[in-house]
Amino acid sequence: MESQLRRGILDVCVLAAIKNEDSYGYKIIKDLKPLSTLSESTLYTILKRLEEGEMITTYTREYEGRQRKYYHISSLGRERIEQFKEDSKELINVYKFIVGESL
């Protein structure tokens, strides 16, 4: 898959992984495992980009004596998911055209 398209899809997957409940890095990787093999370095690059884009916020909480960083989706992040849903309709039609399915 083209890297730019894959990057955009992974960004939205990470947002979707935290849309219902705040989460932390290891759990996000675990939740996305059925969809994509995501390394820690790739995930943290995505999380940093989403934070810089104000699509997520972060906070820390103590867990078993250590500080754990949690990620929370913002309203901009939710808007990005909705935008992706709309954009994907066009992508699905292109896919159907390419594989010869009727539209």
PDB file of C-alpha atoms in Angstrom:
ATOM      1  CA  MET A   1       0.000   0.000   0.000  1.00  0.00           C
ATOM      2  CA  GLU A   2       1.282   3.471  -0.809  1.00  0.00           C
ATOM      3  CA  SER A   3       3.006   4.869   2.273  1.00  0.00           C
ATOM      4  CA  GLN A   4       1.025   8.130   2.379  1.00  0.00           C
ATOM      5  CA  LEU A   5      -2.308   6.289   2.194  1.00  0.00           C
ATOM      6  CA  ARG A   6      -1.183   3.737   4.777  1.00  0.00           C
ATOM      7  CA  ARG A   7      -0.032   6.535   7.079  1.00  0.00           C
ATOM      8  CA  GLY A   8      -3.410   8.256   6.892  1.00  0.00           C
ATOM      9  CA  ILE A   9      -5.262   5.024   7.538  1.00  0.00           C
ATOM     10  CA  LEU A  10      -3.050   4.156  10.526  1.00  0.00           C
ATOM     11  CA  ASP A  11      -3.631   7.612  12.000  1.00  0.00           C
ATOM     12  CA  VAL A  12      -7.386   7.058  11.852  1.00  0.00           C
ATOM     13  CA  CYS A  13      -7.026   3.522  13.247  1.00  0.00           C
ATOM     14  CA  VAL A  14      -5.175   4.899  16.269  1.00  0.00           C
ATOM     15  CA  LEU A  15      -7.870   7.544  16.757  1.00  0.00           C
ATOM     16  CA  ALA A  16     -10.560   4.866  16.495  1.00  0.00           C
ATOM     17  CA  ALA A  17      -8.728   2.739  19.074  1.00  0.00           C
ATOM     18  CA  ILE A  18      -9.135   5.511  21.652  1.00  0.00           C
ATOM     19  CA  LYS A  19     -12.467   6.991  20.603  1.00  0.00           C
ATOM     20  CA  ASN A  20     -14.496   5.175  23.277  1.00  0.00           C
ATOM     21  CA  GLU A  21     -11.907   4.923  26.011  1.00  0.00           C
ATOM     22  CA  ASP A  22      -8.571   6.554  26.792  1.00  0.00           C
ATOM     23  CA  SER A  23      -5.686   4.182  26.304  1.00  0.00           C
ATOM     24  CA  TYR A  24      -1.904   3.768  26.489  1.00  0.00           C
ATOM     25  CA  GLY A  25       0.694   2.674  23.961  1.00  0.00           C
ATOM     26  CA  TYR A  26       0.932  -1.059  24.607  1.00  0.00           C
ATOM     27  CA  LYS A  27      -2.859  -1.470  24.666  1.00  0.00           C
ATOM     28  CA  ILE A  28      -3.257   0.487  21.428  1.00  0.00           C
ATOM     29  CA  ILE A  29      -0.737  -1.820  19.715  1.00  0.00           C
ATOM     30  CA  LYS A  30      -2.568  -4.850  21.108  1.00  0.00           C
ATOM     31  CA  ASP A  31      -5.978  -3.504  20.001  1.00  0.00           C
ATOM     32  CA  LEU A  32      -4.728  -2.835  16.459  1.00  0.00           C
ATOM     33  CA  LYS A  33      -2.902  -6.157  16.097  1.00  0.00           C
ATOM     34  CA  PRO A  34      -5.736  -7.816  14.094  1.00  0.00           C
ATOM     35  CA  LEU A  35      -5.542  -4.955  11.560  1.00  0.00           C
ATOM     36  CA  SER A  36      -1.853  -4.179  11.256  1.00  0.00           C
ATOM     37  CA  THR A  37       1.519  -5.036  12.679  1.00  0.00           C
ATOM     38  CA  LEU A  38       2.480  -1.796  14.333  1.00  0.00           C
ATOM     39  CA  SER A  39       5.847  -1.316  15.983  1.00  0.00           C
ATOM     40  CA  GLU A  40       6.244   0.817  19.078  1.00  0.00           C
ATOM     41  CA  SER A  41       8.363   3.333  17.184  1.00  0.00           C
ATOM     42  CA  THR A  42       5.706   3.674  14.469  1.00  0.00           C
ATOM     43  CA  LEU A  43       2.928   4.037  17.042  1.00  0.00           C
ATOM     44  CA  TYR A  44       4.744   6.729  18.996  1.00  0.00           C
ATOM     45  CA  THR A  45       5.490   8.626  15.786  1.00  0.00           C
ATOM     46  CA  ILE A  46       1.774   8.527  14.965  1.00  0.00           C
ATOM     47  CA  LEU A  47       0.803   9.581  18.499  1.00  0.00           C
ATOM     48  CA  LYS A  48       3.222  12.507  18.386  1.00  0.00           C
ATOM     49  CA  ARG A  49       1.831  13.616  15.005  1.00  0.00           C
ATOM     50  CA  LEU A  50      -1.757  13.345  16.302  1.00  0.00           C
ATOM     51  CA  GLU A  51      -0.861  15.318  19.420  1.00  0.00           C
ATOM     52  CA  GLU A  52       0.841  18.032  17.365  1.00  0.00           C
ATOM     53  CA  GLY A  53      -2.287  18.146  15.180  1.00  0.00           C
ATOM     54  CA  GLU A  54      -4.383  18.568  18.347  1.00  0.00           C
ATOM     55  CA  MET A  55      -6.347  15.403  17.578  1.00  0.00           C
ATOM     56  CA  ILE A  56      -5.354  13.848  20.905  1.00  0.00           C
ATOM     57  CA  THR A  57      -4.304  15.022  24.334  1.00  0.00           C
ATOM     58  CA  THR A  58      -2.213  13.183  26.903  1.00  0.00           C
ATOM     59  CA  TYR A  59      -2.065  12.787  30.640  1.00  0.00           C
ATOM     60  CA  THR A  60      -0.209  10.510  33.033  1.00  0.00           C
ATOM     61  CA  ARG A  61      -1.524   8.288  35.787  1.00  0.00           C
ATOM     62  CA  GLU A  62       0.224   6.014  38.192  1.00  0.00           C
ATOM     63  CA  TYR A  63      -0.106   2.324  37.433  1.00  0.00           C
ATOM     64  CA  GLU A  64       1.622  -0.284  39.589  1.00  0.00           C
ATOM     65  CA  GLY A  65       4.051   2.298  40.951  1.00  0.00           C
ATOM     66  CA  ARG A  66       4.981   3.734  37.552  1.00  0.00           C
ATOM     67  CA  GLN A  67       3.708   6.635  35.526  1.00  0.00           C
ATOM     68  CA  ARG A  68       1.745   5.567  32.448  1.00  0.00           C
ATOM     69  CA  LYS A  69       0.937   7.986  29.639  1.00  0.00           C
ATOM     70  CA  TYR A  70      -2.654   7.896  28.417  1.00  0.00           C
ATOM     71  CA  TYR A  71      -4.071   9.254  25.191  1.00  0.00           C
ATOM     72  CA  HIS A  72      -7.460  10.943  24.873  1.00  0.00           C
ATOM     73  CA  ILE A  73      -9.161  11.797  21.585  1.00  0.00           C
ATOM     74  CA  SER A  74     -10.123  15.449  21.092  1.00  0.00           C
ATOM     75  CA  SER A  75     -13.005  16.903  19.125  1.00  0.00           C
ATOM     76  CA  LEU A  76     -10.607  17.413  16.191  1.00  0.00           C
ATOM     77  CA  GLY A  77      -9.734  13.718  16.367  1.00  0.00           C
ATOM     78  CA  ARG A  78     -13.406  12.784  16.274  1.00  0.00           C
ATOM     79  CA  GLU A  79     -13.872  15.091  13.292  1.00  0.00           C
ATOM     80  CA  ARG A  80     -10.962  13.331  11.543  1.00  0.00           C
ATOM     81  CA  ILE A  81     -12.684   9.968  11.997  1.00  0.00           C
ATOM     82  CA  GLU A  82     -15.908  11.362  10.507  1.00  0.00           C
ATOM     83  CA  GLN A  83     -13.960  12.903   7.613  1.00  0.00           C
ATOM     84  CA  PHE A  84     -12.302   9.534   6.973  1.00  0.00           C
ATOM     85  CA  LYS A  85     -15.699   7.831   6.874  1.00  0.00           C
ATOM     86  CA  GLU A  86     -16.816  10.249   4.159  1.00  0.00           C
ATOM     87  CA  ASP A  87     -13.540   9.995   2.220  1.00  0.00           C
ATOM     88  CA  SER A  88     -13.593   6.207   2.385  1.00  0.00           C
ATOM     89  CA  LYS A  89     -16.873   6.050   0.466  1.00  0.00           C
ATOM     90  CA  GLU A  90     -15.037   7.380  -2.585  1.00  0.00           C
ATOM     91  CA  LEU A  91     -12.121   5.015  -1.994  1.00  0.00           C
ATOM     92  CA  ILE A  92     -14.498   2.046  -1.803  1.00  0.00           C
ATOM     93  CA  ASN A  93     -16.030   3.026  -5.151  1.00  0.00           C
ATOM     94  CA  VAL A  94     -12.554   3.263  -6.709  1.00  0.00           C
ATOM     95  CA  TYR A  95     -11.707  -0.184  -5.308  1.00  0.00           C
ATOM     96  CA  LYS A  96     -14.912  -1.651  -6.722  1.00  0.00           C
ATOM     97  CA  PHE A  97     -14.121  -0.136 -10.135  1.00  0.00           C
ATOM     98  CA  ILE A  98     -10.596  -1.575 -10.096  1.00  0.00           C
ATOM     99  CA  VAL A  99     -11.682  -5.098  -9.157  1.00  0.00           C
ATOM    100  CA  GLY A 100     -14.590  -5.032 -11.571  1.00  0.00           C
ATOM    101  CA  GLU A 101     -17.471  -4.937  -9.113  1.00  0.00           C
ATOM    102  CA  SER A 102     -20.542  -2.919 -10.028  1.00  0.00           C
ATOM    103  CA  LEU A 103     -21.008   0.400  -8.270  1.00  0.00           C
TER     104      LEU A 103
END
